[in-house]
mmCIF file of C-alpha atoms in Angstrom:
data_model
loop_
_atom_site.group_PDB
_atom_site.id
_atom_site.type_symbol
_atom_site.label_atom_id
_atom_site.label_comp_id
_atom_site.label_asym_id
_atom_site.label_seq_id
_atom_site.Cartn_x
_atom_site.Cartn_y
_atom_site.Cartn_z
ATOM 1 C CA UNK A 1 14.398 43.004 -18.035
ATOM 2 C CA UNK A 2 12.921 44.087 -14.955
ATOM 3 C CA UNK A 3 13.220 42.421 -11.579
ATOM 4 C CA UNK A 4 9.707 41.044 -10.234
ATOM 5 C CA UNK A 5 8.178 42.965 -7.655
ATOM 6 C CA UNK A 6 8.411 41.031 -4.254
ATOM 7 C CA UNK A 7 5.098 39.426 -3.132
ATOM 8 C CA UNK A 8 2.735 40.770 -0.136
ATOM 9 C CA UNK A 9 3.671 39.178 3.131
ATOM 10 C CA UNK A 10 0.631 37.720 4.759
ATOM 11 C CA UNK A 11 0.867 37.665 8.590
ATOM 12 C CA UNK A 12 -1.228 35.813 10.937
ATOM 13 C CA UNK A 13 -0.274 35.840 14.708
ATOM 14 C CA UNK A 14 3.358 35.083 14.791
ATOM 15 C CA UNK A 15 3.678 33.257 11.534
ATOM 16 C CA UNK A 16 4.212 35.072 7.929
ATOM 17 C CA UNK A 17 4.411 33.954 4.396
ATOM 18 C CA UNK A 18 3.963 34.889 0.714
ATOM 19 C CA UNK A 19 2.637 33.230 -2.059
ATOM 20 C CA UNK A 20 6.233 32.226 -3.222
ATOM 21 C CA UNK A 21 6.342 30.132 0.112
ATOM 22 C CA UNK A 22 5.575 26.526 0.611
ATOM 23 C CA UNK A 23 4.946 24.430 3.563
ATOM 24 C CA UNK A 24 6.286 20.944 3.229
ATOM 25 C CA UNK A 25 4.699 18.161 5.280
ATOM 26 C CA UNK A 26 6.260 14.947 5.798
ATOM 27 C CA UNK A 27 4.919 11.507 5.809
ATOM 28 C CA UNK A 28 1.452 11.861 3.618
ATOM 29 C CA UNK A 29 -0.725 13.077 6.654
ATOM 30 C CA UNK A 30 -4.411 12.277 6.830
ATOM 31 C CA UNK A 31 -6.769 14.984 6.289
ATOM 32 C CA UNK A 32 -7.527 15.271 10.162
ATOM 33 C CA UNK A 33 -3.711 15.464 10.674
ATOM 34 C CA UNK A 34 -3.391 18.212 8.131
ATOM 35 C CA UNK A 35 -6.112 20.149 9.589
ATOM 36 C CA UNK A 36 -4.716 19.968 13.276
ATOM 37 C CA UNK A 37 -1.448 20.875 11.873
ATOM 38 C CA UNK A 38 -2.841 23.972 10.471
ATOM 39 C CA UNK A 39 -4.780 24.649 13.573
ATOM 40 C CA UNK A 40 -1.446 24.384 15.684
ATOM 41 C CA UNK A 41 -0.365 27.514 13.366
ATOM 42 C CA UNK A 42 -3.662 29.299 14.402
ATOM 43 C CA UNK A 43 -5.165 28.728 11.171
ATOM 44 C CA UNK A 44 -8.791 27.517 10.514
ATOM 45 C CA UNK A 45 -9.360 25.241 7.539
ATOM 46 C CA UNK A 46 -12.535 25.270 5.711
ATOM 47 C CA UNK A 47 -11.327 23.194 2.351
ATOM 48 C CA UNK A 48 -8.608 21.430 0.917
ATOM 49 C CA UNK A 49 -8.008 21.106 -2.890
ATOM 50 C CA UNK A 50 -5.400 19.591 -5.111
ATOM 51 C CA UNK A 51 -5.477 21.221 -8.415
ATOM 52 C CA UNK A 52 -9.320 21.422 -9.491
ATOM 53 C CA UNK A 53 -10.094 18.485 -7.195
ATOM 54 C CA UNK A 54 -11.806 19.403 -3.800
ATOM 55 C CA UNK A 55 -10.250 16.858 -1.551
ATOM 56 C CA UNK A 56 -12.303 18.151 1.803
ATOM 57 C CA UNK A 57 -14.800 20.774 2.652
ATOM 58 C CA UNK A 58 -16.105 21.410 6.029
ATOM 59 C CA UNK A 59 -19.409 22.358 4.742
ATOM 60 C CA UNK A 60 -20.113 19.030 3.079
ATOM 61 C CA UNK A 61 -21.132 16.273 5.584
ATOM 62 C CA UNK A 62 -20.039 13.543 3.120
ATOM 63 C CA UNK A 63 -16.549 14.817 3.436
ATOM 64 C CA UNK A 64 -16.317 14.224 7.144
ATOM 65 C CA UNK A 65 -15.676 10.458 6.312
ATOM 66 C CA UNK A 66 -12.538 11.538 4.768
ATOM 67 C CA UNK A 67 -10.852 12.850 7.938
ATOM 68 C CA UNK A 68 -8.860 9.516 8.327
ATOM 69 C CA UNK A 69 -7.838 9.320 4.573
ATOM 70 C CA UNK A 70 -4.279 9.917 3.516
ATOM 71 C CA UNK A 71 -3.930 13.355 1.493
ATOM 72 C CA UNK A 72 -2.009 11.421 -1.198
ATOM 73 C CA UNK A 73 -4.676 8.580 -1.519
ATOM 74 C CA UNK A 74 -7.395 11.107 -1.676
ATOM 75 C CA UNK A 75 -5.825 13.175 -4.202
ATOM 76 C CA UNK A 76 -5.127 10.309 -6.482
ATOM 77 C CA UNK A 77 -8.645 8.913 -6.102
ATOM 78 C CA UNK A 78 -10.347 12.464 -6.623
ATOM 79 C CA UNK A 79 -8.242 14.062 -8.978
#
């Protein structure tokens, strides 16, 4: 049996990751807190999904009211 090929490394500014990596967030952040956490890493968030459920999309004005919602609560409601 062959070993898997290593995944491509994605690099952005001083941060790098692969599709095998995970970023674990503590406490169940709000949508706004998650977006800020990503922005602090130099990343721009356009959408947040959980499985097939779209939790947030910056292009949908109705989603702006979700900024103060906890990701876990929103995921259970929408998914």
